[in-house]
Coordinates of C-alpha atoms in Angstrom, one line a residue:
Chain A
E1 CA 5.1 6.1 12.3
P2 CA 5.9 2.3 13.1
E3 CA 9.0 1.1 11.2
V4 CA 8.9 -2.0 9.3
T5 CA 12.7 -3.3 8.1
Q6 CA 12.6 -4.2 4.6
T7 CA 16.3 -5.8 3.1
P8 CA 17.9 -5.9 0.6
S9 CA 16.7 -2.5 -1.0
H10 CA 18.1 -3.5 -3.7
Q11 CA 17.9 -6.9 -5.8
V12 CA 19.3 -7.8 -8.9
T13 CA 19.4 -11.2 -9.8
Q14 CA 19.3 -13.2 -13.1
M15 CA 15.8 -14.9 -14.8
G16 CA 15.4 -17.9 -13.8
Q17 CA 17.2 -17.4 -10.4
E18 CA 15.8 -17.3 -6.6
V19 CA 15.6 -15.0 -4.7
I20 CA 14.2 -14.3 -1.0
L21 CA 13.5 -10.8 -0.2
R22 CA 13.5 -9.9 3.9
C23 CA 10.8 -8.0 6.2
V24 CA 11.2 -7.5 10.2
P25 CA 8.0 -5.7 10.9
I26 CA 7.1 -4.5 14.4
S27 CA 7.1 -7.6 16.9
N28 CA 3.7 -6.8 17.9
H29 CA 2.0 -6.6 14.1
L30 CA -1.5 -8.5 14.3
Y31 CA -1.0 -9.3 9.8
F32 CA 1.9 -9.1 7.6
Y33 CA 1.7 -8.4 3.9
W34 CA 3.4 -8.7 0.9
Y35 CA 2.6 -6.4 -2.1
R36 CA 4.6 -5.0 -4.8
Q37 CA 4.6 -2.3 -7.7
I38 CA 5.6 -2.6 -10.9
L39 CA 7.1 0.9 -12.0
G40 CA 4.7 3.5 -12.6
Q41 CA 1.8 1.2 -11.9
K42 CA -0.3 0.7 -8.6
V43 CA 0.0 -1.2 -5.6
E44 CA -0.7 -4.6 -6.6
F45 CA -2.1 -6.8 -3.4
L46 CA -0.2 -10.4 -3.3
V47 CA -0.4 -12.4 0.0
S48 CA -1.2 -12.1 3.8
F49 CA -0.6 -13.6 6.2
Y50 CA -1.7 -14.2 9.6
N51 CA -1.2 -16.3 12.6
N52 CA 1.9 -18.2 10.9
E53 CA 0.0 -18.9 7.7
I54 CA -1.4 -17.7 4.3
S55 CA -4.6 -15.7 4.8
E56 CA -5.5 -14.7 1.3
K57 CA -3.4 -15.0 -1.8
S58 CA -3.8 -12.5 -5.1
E59 CA -3.3 -14.6 -8.4
I60 CA -0.2 -12.9 -8.7
F61 CA 0.8 -15.0 -6.2
D62 CA 1.4 -18.3 -7.8
D63 CA 2.8 -21.5 -6.7
Q64 CA 6.4 -19.6 -7.8
F65 CA 5.6 -17.4 -4.5
S66 CA 5.6 -18.7 -1.1
V67 CA 6.1 -16.2 2.4
E68 CA 7.9 -17.8 5.6
R69 CA 8.1 -16.3 9.0
P70 CA 10.8 -19.2 9.8
D71 CA 11.9 -17.1 13.6
G72 CA 8.9 -15.8 14.5
S73 CA 10.4 -12.6 13.9
N74 CA 11.4 -12.3 10.1
F75 CA 8.8 -12.0 7.4
T76 CA 10.0 -14.0 4.0
L77 CA 9.1 -13.8 0.4
K78 CA 10.7 -16.4 -2.1
I79 CA 10.4 -16.4 -5.6
R80 CA 11.7 -19.7 -7.2
S81 CA 12.4 -19.0 -10.4
T82 CA 12.5 -15.4 -11.8
K83 CA 11.2 -13.9 -14.5
L84 CA 11.2 -11.2 -16.6
E85 CA 7.9 -9.7 -15.2
D86 CA 8.9 -10.4 -11.5
S87 CA 10.4 -7.3 -11.5
A88 CA 9.2 -4.2 -9.2
M89 CA 8.8 -3.1 -5.6
Y90 CA 8.1 -5.1 -3.1
F91 CA 6.1 -4.1 0.2
C92 CA 6.3 -5.4 3.3
A93 CA 3.2 -3.8 5.0
G94 CA 1.5 -4.6 8.8
I95 CA -1.0 -4.3 11.1
I96 CA -0.5 -3.5 14.4
E97 CA -4.0 -2.4 15.9
Q98 CA -6.5 -5.4 16.9
G99 CA -9.4 -4.6 14.6
S100 CA -7.8 -2.3 12.8
E101 CA -7.4 -2.3 8.8
K102 CA -4.3 0.8 8.9
L103 CA -1.1 -0.7 7.3
F104 CA 1.5 0.2 7.5
F105 CA 4.7 0.4 4.7
G106 CA 8.1 -0.9 4.5
S107 CA 10.6 1.3 2.4
G108 CA 10.3 -1.5 0.0
T109 CA 13.5 -4.1 -2.1
Q110 CA 13.3 -3.2 -5.8
L111 CA 14.0 -6.4 -7.5
S112 CA 15.6 -6.1 -11.0
V113 CA 15.5 -9.6 -13.2
L114 CA 17.9 -9.8 -16.1
Chain B
G1 CA -15.9 -5.6 -11.2
E2 CA -14.5 -4.1 -8.5
S3 CA -11.8 -1.0 -9.3
V4 CA -10.9 1.2 -7.3
G5 CA -9.6 4.8 -9.3
L6 CA -8.4 8.5 -9.2
H7 CA -10.0 10.9 -11.3
L8 CA -6.8 12.7 -12.7
P9 CA -3.2 11.3 -13.4
T10 CA -1.4 14.7 -12.6
L11 CA -2.1 17.6 -10.4
S12 CA -0.3 20.8 -10.3
V13 CA -0.8 22.9 -7.3
Q14 CA 0.5 26.6 -6.1
E15 CA 2.5 26.2 -3.6
G16 CA -0.2 27.8 -1.1
D17 CA -3.0 27.2 -2.4
N18 CA -4.9 24.0 -1.7
S19 CA -5.0 20.6 -3.5
I20 CA -8.0 18.6 -4.0
I21 CA -7.4 14.9 -5.0
N22 CA -10.3 12.5 -6.5
C23 CA -11.2 8.9 -6.0
A24 CA -13.9 6.8 -7.0
Y25 CA -14.0 3.0 -6.0
S26 CA -17.0 0.5 -7.2
N27 CA -17.3 -1.7 -4.5
S28 CA -19.8 -1.1 -2.0
A29 CA -19.1 -3.7 0.9
S30 CA -15.9 -1.1 1.0
D31 CA -16.3 0.1 4.7
Y32 CA -13.2 1.9 5.5
F33 CA -10.9 3.8 3.1
I34 CA -7.4 5.3 3.5
W35 CA -5.1 7.8 1.5
Y36 CA -1.3 7.1 1.5
K37 CA 1.4 9.3 0.4
Q38 CA 4.1 7.4 -1.7
E39 CA 7.6 9.6 -2.4
S40 CA 9.9 8.6 -4.8
G41 CA 11.9 5.6 -3.7
K42 CA 10.3 5.0 -0.7
G43 CA 7.3 3.2 0.7
P44 CA 3.1 4.3 1.1
Q45 CA 3.3 6.7 3.8
F46 CA -0.5 6.3 5.8
I47 CA -1.8 10.1 6.0
I48 CA -5.5 9.8 6.7
D49 CA -8.0 7.0 6.7
I50 CA -11.8 7.0 7.1
R51 CA -14.8 4.8 8.1
S52 CA -18.3 4.4 6.3
N53 CA -20.5 5.5 8.9
M54 CA -18.5 8.9 8.7
D55 CA -18.6 11.4 5.7
K56 CA -15.5 14.0 7.2
R57 CA -13.0 13.5 8.8
Q58 CA -10.0 16.0 9.8
G59 CA -6.0 16.1 10.0
Q60 CA -3.7 18.6 10.1
R61 CA -3.8 19.8 6.7
V62 CA -5.3 17.6 5.0
T63 CA -8.7 16.2 4.8
V64 CA -10.4 13.5 3.5
L65 CA -14.0 13.5 2.5
L66 CA -16.3 10.2 1.6
N67 CA -19.3 10.4 -0.4
K68 CA -20.8 6.9 0.0
T69 CA -23.9 8.1 -2.7
V70 CA -21.8 8.5 -5.5
K71 CA -18.6 6.4 -4.5
H72 CA -16.2 9.2 -4.1
L73 CA -13.4 9.3 -1.9
S74 CA -11.2 13.0 -1.7
L75 CA -8.4 13.9 -0.4
Q76 CA -7.9 18.1 0.7
I77 CA -4.8 19.8 1.7
A78 CA -4.7 22.8 2.7
A79 CA -1.5 25.4 2.0
T80 CA 0.3 22.8 0.0
Q81 CA 3.9 22.9 0.3
P82 CA 6.6 22.1 -2.1
G83 CA 7.2 18.6 0.4
D84 CA 3.5 18.0 -0.5
S85 CA 4.9 16.7 -3.7
A86 CA 3.9 12.7 -4.1
V87 CA 2.6 10.2 -5.6
Y88 CA -1.2 10.1 -3.7
F89 CA -3.1 6.4 -3.7
C90 CA -6.5 5.8 -2.0
A91 CA -7.2 2.4 -1.2
E92 CA -10.0 0.5 0.2
T93 CA -10.8 -2.2 2.1
G94 CA -13.8 -4.6 3.4
N95 CA -13.8 -6.9 6.3
D96 CA -11.1 -8.6 4.6
Y97 CA -8.0 -6.7 6.0
K98 CA -6.3 -6.4 2.4
L99 CA -6.4 -3.1 1.6
S100 CA -6.9 -2.0 -2.7
F101 CA -5.0 0.9 -4.2
G102 CA -5.9 3.2 -7.0
A103 CA -4.0 4.1 -10.1
G104 CA -2.4 6.8 -8.2
T105 CA -2.3 10.6 -8.8
T106 CA 1.7 12.9 -8.9
V107 CA 0.6 16.1 -7.1
T108 CA 3.7 18.7 -8.2
V109 CA 3.7 21.6 -6.4
R110 CA 5.1 24.7 -8.4
A111 CA 7.0 27.3 -6.5

């Protein structure tokens, strides 16, 4: 299975602080995604990214969230001012096949907001 | 509204038996479905997918069945093994390249 690498694996932060979660997708990934999973709940869509811009975002993805692909490889999710309810596992995912919706997920970053 | 859900949150199965995990969806426009397996502390791992123009697809020890009439999807695992213990999610999408996940079924394999 194509590998998607996420760093860090765990991130602990204080409420109100900014965090940046990083993802290194396969170089030929076409679409990039961020999903999150609150403990014990289902995986929720946050945002999709195509051609260096956001193609769709969910209502969860408010003004506190932003995504970038600054250097053409790393794909980042920034949360400007974290809240307690942002505590979750955040997954990066990508599509590598043109015309396919098959997503390959990274191993996730566990974000804990204290 | 649109939703993807599973019938049962947990399933306990004897090692060697077959497992059936069910999923219902509500979006008639969904045309692509995936089953993912998630082990503790890991990301969802692709198992098998199926398009809406098919009603059955087989992989290695797994079979996905799709019934579009009743909007039902199932995953069958043959000869369940201890390594099959995990949370299983169904997910669906239309043509928007955005997967919507169900709530997950936790499968526990008894030795």
